[in-house]
Amino acid sequence: MPYALCFLLFMIGLYCVVVKKNMVKIVIGILVMEYAVNLFLIMLGYRMGGVAPIVGQSELDPSTGGLLSSFLNASVDPLPQALVLTSIVISLGSLALMISVCVRVYGKYGTFDITEIRRLKG
Amino acid sequence: MAVFYILLLFVIIAAIIAVETKNLLSAVICVGAIGFGGSLMFLFLRAPDIAITQIVVEVMGLIILIRATISRDLTFISGDREFFGTVVSVVIVFVIFLAGIHVFDTLPDFGTAVFTQVPDTASQTYIEEGLERTGAANLVAAVILDFRAYDTLGEATVLFTAIIGAMVILRGKSRKLLEDPD
């Protein structure tokens, strides 16, 4: 069920990219799709009643110094979290690139409407 | 987990408003609602590192987006594309949604991590040996800075390239070239 809602969020973004003709709206659609994908990847690693993958003092076995099995069997997946961390930062860079293209197009054509931007010159 | 579902619905409603509103500034503010709601959801999914990063990135992204929309005389938009194209697009998106939703039947239920269903996954190794092999108490930091450090290097490269691209597009010299043709 949360997977389906997450997919619905992705589809809202896809609809926005396909249907809208305002450039900033298209950028917003791409952003919504990014949020949905990040959320889905984190959801894949979630365990019901899990703990964050951070080892505290209470998770260490006092006698041997190793990890307690209660942590090993309850920690959520750290791998998608690390990769989504990368993805979020990259999405900021791509957002800056897309918005700078929008700003330049607005400066040249005076509109965000992609159907009115026809005078493409080299 | 009830709060998580409420937040998910809140984010979906904010996304619908962001897509459908006519005012660009309202749309940008709704993107902020999506981002901060998503950040709270990451907290409920036990991912505090992602939540912190999401807040920082969201603030900077909102500043960039507002830079593009504020003080434009044309922040209101009129009309969608032609009716037939819109209908076809909506039908295609809906069909993709109906077809894609069956993919989730193959996944384990929400709350059962995928990596627990397979023996000897990398994630299980990171959880078991991350502390003693890297010395990092935060396993996410252990993954991004030790096990997959090349990934982080690639991330820095991509980020740097995107910023260089944005600077090239926005710098003053090319603006002068664009303003007077020939």
CSV table of C-alpha atoms in Angstrom, one decimal:
chain,number,residue,atom,x,y,z
A,1,MET,CA,0.0,0.0,0.0
A,2,PRO,CA,2.7,2.6,0.8
A,3,TYR,CA,4.5,1.4,-2.4
A,4,ALA,CA,1.4,2.2,-4.4
A,5,LEU,CA,1.0,5.6,-2.9
A,6,CYS,CA,4.7,6.3,-3.7
A,7,PHE,CA,4.1,5.2,-7.2
A,8,LEU,CA,1.1,7.5,-7.4
A,9,LEU,CA,3.4,10.4,-6.4
A,10,PHE,CA,5.8,9.4,-9.2
A,11,MET,CA,3.0,9.3,-11.7
A,12,ILE,CA,1.8,12.8,-10.6
A,13,GLY,CA,5.3,14.0,-11.5
A,14,LEU,CA,5.3,12.2,-14.8
A,15,TYR,CA,1.9,13.7,-15.6
A,16,CYS,CA,3.2,17.2,-14.8
A,17,VAL,CA,6.3,16.7,-17.1
A,18,VAL,CA,4.2,15.3,-20.0
A,19,VAL,CA,1.2,17.7,-19.9
A,20,LYS,CA,2.3,21.1,-18.6
A,21,LYS,CA,3.8,23.6,-21.0
A,22,ASN,CA,5.3,26.0,-18.4
A,23,MET,CA,9.1,25.3,-18.0
A,24,VAL,CA,9.1,25.8,-14.2
A,25,LYS,CA,6.2,23.4,-13.9
A,26,ILE,CA,8.2,20.8,-15.8
A,27,VAL,CA,11.1,21.3,-13.4
A,28,ILE,CA,8.7,20.8,-10.5
A,29,GLY,CA,7.4,17.6,-12.1
A,30,ILE,CA,11.0,16.3,-12.3
A,31,LEU,CA,11.5,17.2,-8.6
A,32,VAL,CA,8.4,15.4,-7.6
A,33,MET,CA,9.6,12.3,-9.4
A,34,GLU,CA,12.9,12.5,-7.6
A,35,TYR,CA,11.2,12.7,-4.3
A,36,ALA,CA,9.1,9.6,-5.1
A,37,VAL,CA,12.1,7.5,-6.2
A,38,ASN,CA,14.1,8.5,-3.1
A,39,LEU,CA,11.3,7.7,-0.8
A,40,PHE,CA,10.7,4.3,-2.5
A,41,LEU,CA,14.3,3.3,-2.2
A,42,ILE,CA,14.3,4.1,1.5
A,43,MET,CA,11.0,2.2,2.0
A,44,LEU,CA,12.6,-0.9,0.5
A,45,GLY,CA,15.1,-1.0,3.4
A,46,TYR,CA,12.7,-0.3,6.2
A,47,ARG,CA,12.0,-2.9,8.8
A,48,MET,CA,8.8,-2.7,11.0
A,49,GLY,CA,10.0,-1.6,14.4
A,50,GLY,CA,13.5,-1.1,13.2
A,51,VAL,CA,16.2,1.1,14.5
A,52,ALA,CA,18.4,3.6,12.7
A,53,PRO,CA,21.7,2.2,11.5
A,54,ILE,CA,23.7,4.0,14.1
A,55,VAL,CA,25.6,2.0,16.7
A,56,GLY,CA,25.1,3.5,20.1
A,57,GLN,CA,26.8,2.6,23.4
A,58,SER,CA,23.7,0.5,24.4
A,59,GLU,CA,24.0,-1.7,21.2
A,60,LEU,CA,27.5,-3.0,22.2
A,61,ASP,CA,27.9,-6.2,24.2
A,62,PRO,CA,29.7,-5.1,27.4
A,63,SER,CA,31.6,-8.4,27.8
A,64,THR,CA,32.9,-9.0,24.2
A,65,GLY,CA,32.6,-5.5,22.7
A,66,GLY,CA,30.7,-7.0,19.7
A,67,LEU,CA,27.3,-5.9,18.5
A,68,LEU,CA,24.2,-7.3,20.1
A,69,SER,CA,22.0,-9.4,18.0
A,70,SER,CA,19.0,-7.2,18.8
A,71,PHE,CA,20.7,-4.5,16.8
A,72,LEU,CA,21.7,-6.9,14.0
A,73,ASN,CA,18.2,-8.1,13.6
A,74,ALA,CA,16.5,-4.7,13.8
A,75,SER,CA,18.7,-2.2,12.0
A,76,VAL,CA,17.3,-0.8,8.7
A,77,ASP,CA,19.3,-1.1,5.5
A,78,PRO,CA,22.2,1.4,5.4
A,79,LEU,CA,23.0,0.8,1.7
A,80,PRO,CA,20.0,2.5,0.1
A,81,GLN,CA,20.3,5.3,2.7
A,82,ALA,CA,23.9,6.0,1.6
A,83,LEU,CA,23.0,6.0,-2.1
A,84,VAL,CA,19.9,8.1,-1.7
A,85,LEU,CA,22.1,10.6,0.2
A,86,THR,CA,24.2,10.8,-3.0
A,87,SER,CA,21.1,11.1,-5.1
A,88,ILE,CA,19.6,14.0,-3.1
A,89,VAL,CA,22.8,16.1,-3.4
A,90,ILE,CA,23.0,15.4,-7.1
A,91,SER,CA,19.3,16.5,-7.5
A,92,LEU,CA,20.3,19.9,-6.1
A,93,GLY,CA,22.9,20.3,-8.7
A,94,SER,CA,20.6,19.3,-11.6
A,95,LEU,CA,17.9,21.6,-10.2
A,96,ALA,CA,20.4,24.5,-10.3
A,97,LEU,CA,21.3,23.6,-13.9
A,98,MET,CA,17.6,23.3,-15.0
A,99,ILE,CA,16.6,26.6,-13.3
A,100,SER,CA,19.5,28.4,-14.9
A,101,VAL,CA,18.4,27.2,-18.3
A,102,CYS,CA,14.9,28.4,-17.5
A,103,VAL,CA,16.2,31.8,-16.4
A,104,ARG,CA,18.2,32.3,-19.6
A,105,VAL,CA,15.2,31.2,-21.8
A,106,TYR,CA,13.0,33.7,-19.9
A,107,GLY,CA,15.7,36.4,-20.4
A,108,LYS,CA,15.8,35.7,-24.2
A,109,TYR,CA,12.1,35.0,-25.0
A,110,GLY,CA,10.3,36.7,-22.1
A,111,THR,CA,8.1,33.7,-21.4
A,112,PHE,CA,8.2,30.3,-19.7
A,113,ASP,CA,5.8,28.8,-22.3
A,114,ILE,CA,7.6,26.1,-24.2
A,115,THR,CA,5.1,26.3,-27.1
A,116,GLU,CA,6.1,29.9,-27.8
A,117,ILE,CA,9.8,29.3,-27.8
A,118,ARG,CA,10.3,28.6,-31.5
A,119,ARG,CA,13.0,31.0,-32.6
A,120,LEU,CA,15.8,28.5,-32.1
A,121,LYS,CA,19.1,30.0,-33.4
A,122,GLY,CA,22.6,28.6,-33.0
B,1,MET,CA,3.0,4.3,11.6
B,2,ALA,CA,-0.3,6.2,11.2
B,3,VAL,CA,1.5,9.5,11.2
B,4,PHE,CA,3.6,8.1,8.3
B,5,TYR,CA,0.5,7.4,6.2
B,6,ILE,CA,-0.9,10.9,7.0
B,7,LEU,CA,2.4,12.5,5.9
B,8,LEU,CA,2.4,10.4,2.7
B,9,LEU,CA,-1.1,11.6,1.9
B,10,PHE,CA,-0.1,15.2,2.8
B,11,VAL,CA,2.8,14.9,0.3
B,12,ILE,CA,0.6,13.6,-2.4
B,13,ILE,CA,-2.0,16.3,-1.9
B,14,ALA,CA,0.8,18.9,-2.0
B,15,ALA,CA,2.1,17.4,-5.2
B,16,ILE,CA,-1.3,17.6,-6.8
B,17,ILE,CA,-1.7,21.3,-5.8
B,18,ALA,CA,1.9,22.0,-7.0
B,19,VAL,CA,1.1,20.5,-10.4
B,20,GLU,CA,-2.4,22.0,-10.8
B,21,THR,CA,-2.1,25.6,-9.4
B,22,LYS,CA,-1.9,28.4,-11.8
B,23,ASN,CA,0.4,30.6,-9.7
B,24,LEU,CA,4.0,29.6,-10.0
B,25,LEU,CA,5.0,31.0,-6.6
B,26,SER,CA,2.3,28.8,-5.0
B,27,ALA,CA,3.6,25.8,-6.9
B,28,VAL,CA,7.1,26.5,-5.6
B,29,ILE,CA,5.8,26.8,-2.0
B,30,CYS,CA,4.0,23.4,-2.5
B,31,VAL,CA,7.3,21.9,-3.6
B,32,GLY,CA,8.7,23.1,-0.2
B,33,ALA,CA,5.8,21.3,1.5
B,34,ILE,CA,6.6,18.1,-0.4
B,35,GLY,CA,10.3,18.4,0.6
B,36,PHE,CA,9.8,19.0,4.3
B,37,GLY,CA,7.0,16.4,4.5
B,38,GLY,CA,9.4,14.0,2.8
B,39,SER,CA,12.0,14.9,5.4
B,40,LEU,CA,9.7,14.0,8.2
B,41,MET,CA,8.8,10.7,6.5
B,42,PHE,CA,12.5,9.8,6.3
B,43,LEU,CA,12.7,10.3,10.1
B,44,PHE,CA,9.8,7.8,10.5
B,45,LEU,CA,11.6,5.4,8.2
B,46,ARG,CA,14.6,5.5,10.6
B,47,ALA,CA,16.9,7.5,8.2
B,48,PRO,CA,18.0,10.6,10.2
B,49,ASP,CA,21.0,11.3,7.9
B,50,ILE,CA,18.7,11.5,4.9
B,51,ALA,CA,16.3,13.8,6.8
B,52,ILE,CA,19.0,16.3,7.7
B,53,THR,CA,20.4,16.3,4.1
B,54,GLN,CA,16.9,16.7,2.7
B,55,ILE,CA,16.2,19.8,4.9
B,56,VAL,CA,19.4,21.5,3.8
B,57,VAL,CA,19.0,20.6,0.1
B,58,GLU,CA,15.3,21.6,0.3
B,59,VAL,CA,16.1,25.1,1.6
B,60,MET,CA,18.8,25.7,-1.1
B,61,GLY,CA,16.5,24.3,-3.8
B,62,LEU,CA,13.7,26.6,-2.7
B,63,ILE,CA,16.0,29.6,-2.9
B,64,ILE,CA,17.0,28.6,-6.4
B,65,LEU,CA,13.4,28.0,-7.5
B,66,ILE,CA,12.1,31.3,-6.0
B,67,ARG,CA,15.0,33.1,-7.8
B,68,ALA,CA,13.5,31.8,-11.0
B,69,THR,CA,9.9,32.7,-10.3
B,70,ILE,CA,9.9,35.9,-8.2
B,71,SER,CA,9.7,39.3,-9.8
B,72,ARG,CA,8.7,37.8,-13.1
B,73,ASP,CA,5.7,39.7,-14.5
B,74,LEU,CA,4.3,36.4,-15.9
B,75,THR,CA,4.0,34.2,-12.9
B,76,PHE,CA,0.4,33.2,-13.9
B,77,ILE,CA,0.0,30.6,-16.6
B,78,SER,CA,-2.9,30.2,-18.9
B,79,GLY,CA,-4.3,27.1,-20.4
B,80,ASP,CA,-2.9,23.6,-20.8
B,81,ARG,CA,-1.9,22.0,-24.1
B,82,GLU,CA,-4.5,21.2,-26.6
B,83,PHE,CA,-7.4,19.0,-25.3
B,84,PHE,CA,-6.7,15.9,-27.3
B,85,GLY,CA,-3.0,15.7,-26.4
B,86,THR,CA,-3.9,16.1,-22.7
B,87,VAL,CA,-6.5,13.3,-22.8
B,88,VAL,CA,-4.1,10.9,-24.5
B,89,SER,CA,-1.3,11.8,-22.0
B,90,VAL,CA,-3.6,11.2,-19.0
B,91,VAL,CA,-4.8,7.9,-20.4
B,92,ILE,CA,-1.2,6.7,-21.1
B,93,VAL,CA,0.0,7.8,-17.6
B,94,PHE,CA,-3.0,6.0,-16.0
B,95,VAL,CA,-2.3,2.8,-18.0
B,96,ILE,CA,1.3,2.9,-16.9
B,97,PHE,CA,0.1,3.3,-13.3
B,98,LEU,CA,-2.2,0.3,-13.5
B,99,ALA,CA,0.4,-1.9,-15.1
B,100,GLY,CA,3.2,-0.8,-12.8
B,101,ILE,CA,1.3,-1.3,-9.6
B,102,HIS,CA,1.5,-5.1,-10.2
B,103,VAL,CA,5.3,-4.9,-9.9
B,104,PHE,CA,4.9,-4.3,-6.2
B,105,ASP,CA,3.2,-7.7,-5.8
B,106,THR,CA,6.6,-9.3,-6.3
B,107,LEU,CA,8.1,-7.3,-3.5
B,108,PRO,CA,7.8,-8.4,0.2
B,109,ASP,CA,5.3,-6.4,2.2
B,110,PHE,CA,6.1,-3.0,3.5
B,111,GLY,CA,8.0,-3.3,6.8
B,112,THR,CA,9.9,-6.4,5.6
B,113,ALA,CA,13.2,-5.2,4.3
B,114,VAL,CA,14.2,-6.7,0.9
B,115,PHE,CA,17.7,-7.5,2.0
B,116,THR,CA,16.5,-9.9,4.7
B,117,GLN,CA,14.8,-12.1,2.1
B,118,VAL,CA,18.1,-12.9,0.4
B,119,PRO,CA,21.1,-14.7,2.1
B,120,ASP,CA,24.5,-13.0,2.2
B,121,THR,CA,23.6,-9.5,1.0
B,122,ALA,CA,26.0,-6.6,1.1
B,123,SER,CA,23.7,-4.7,3.5
B,124,GLN,CA,23.9,-7.5,6.1
B,125,THR,CA,27.7,-7.5,5.9
B,126,TYR,CA,27.8,-3.7,6.3
B,127,ILE,CA,25.5,-4.0,9.4
B,128,GLU,CA,27.6,-6.8,10.9
B,129,GLU,CA,31.1,-5.7,10.1
B,130,GLY,CA,30.8,-1.9,9.5
B,131,LEU,CA,31.8,-0.9,13.0
B,132,GLU,CA,34.9,-3.1,13.4
B,133,ARG,CA,36.1,-2.7,9.8
B,134,THR,CA,35.7,1.1,9.5
B,135,GLY,CA,35.4,2.3,13.1
B,136,ALA,CA,32.4,4.5,12.2
B,137,ALA,CA,29.4,4.2,14.5
B,138,ASN,CA,27.1,5.6,11.9
B,139,LEU,CA,26.9,2.8,9.3
B,140,VAL,CA,25.6,5.2,6.6
B,141,ALA,CA,28.8,7.2,7.0
B,142,ALA,CA,30.7,3.9,6.9
B,143,VAL,CA,29.2,3.1,3.5
B,144,ILE,CA,29.5,6.5,1.8
B,145,LEU,CA,33.0,7.2,3.1
B,146,ASP,CA,34.6,3.8,3.2
B,147,PHE,CA,32.9,0.9,1.5
B,148,ARG,CA,31.7,3.0,-1.4
B,149,ALA,CA,34.0,6.0,-1.3
B,150,TYR,CA,34.4,6.0,-5.1
B,151,ASP,CA,30.6,6.5,-5.4
B,152,THR,CA,31.0,9.7,-3.3
B,153,LEU,CA,33.9,10.8,-5.5
B,154,GLY,CA,31.6,10.3,-8.5
B,155,GLU,CA,28.9,12.3,-6.8
B,156,ALA,CA,31.3,15.2,-6.2
B,157,THR,CA,32.3,15.1,-9.9
B,158,VAL,CA,28.7,15.1,-11.0
B,159,LEU,CA,27.8,18.0,-8.7
B,160,PHE,CA,30.8,20.0,-9.8
B,161,THR,CA,29.9,19.4,-13.5
B,162,ALA,CA,26.4,20.5,-12.9
B,163,ILE,CA,27.5,23.7,-11.1
B,164,ILE,CA,30.0,24.4,-13.9
B,165,GLY,CA,27.2,24.0,-16.4
B,166,ALA,CA,25.0,26.4,-14.5
B,167,MET,CA,27.8,29.0,-14.3
B,168,VAL,CA,28.5,28.7,-18.1
B,169,ILE,CA,24.8,29.2,-18.8
B,170,LEU,CA,24.4,32.1,-16.5
B,171,ARG,CA,27.7,34.0,-17.0
B,172,GLY,CA,27.7,37.5,-18.4
B,173,LYS,CA,29.7,37.0,-21.6
B,174,SER,CA,27.3,34.6,-23.2
B,175,ARG,CA,24.4,36.8,-22.2
B,176,LYS,CA,26.0,39.6,-24.1
B,177,LEU,CA,26.4,37.4,-27.2
B,178,LEU,CA,22.7,36.4,-27.0
B,179,GLU,CA,21.4,39.9,-26.7
B,180,ASP,CA,22.8,41.3,-29.9
B,181,PRO,CA,22.4,38.8,-32.8
B,182,ASP,CA,25.2,38.2,-35.3
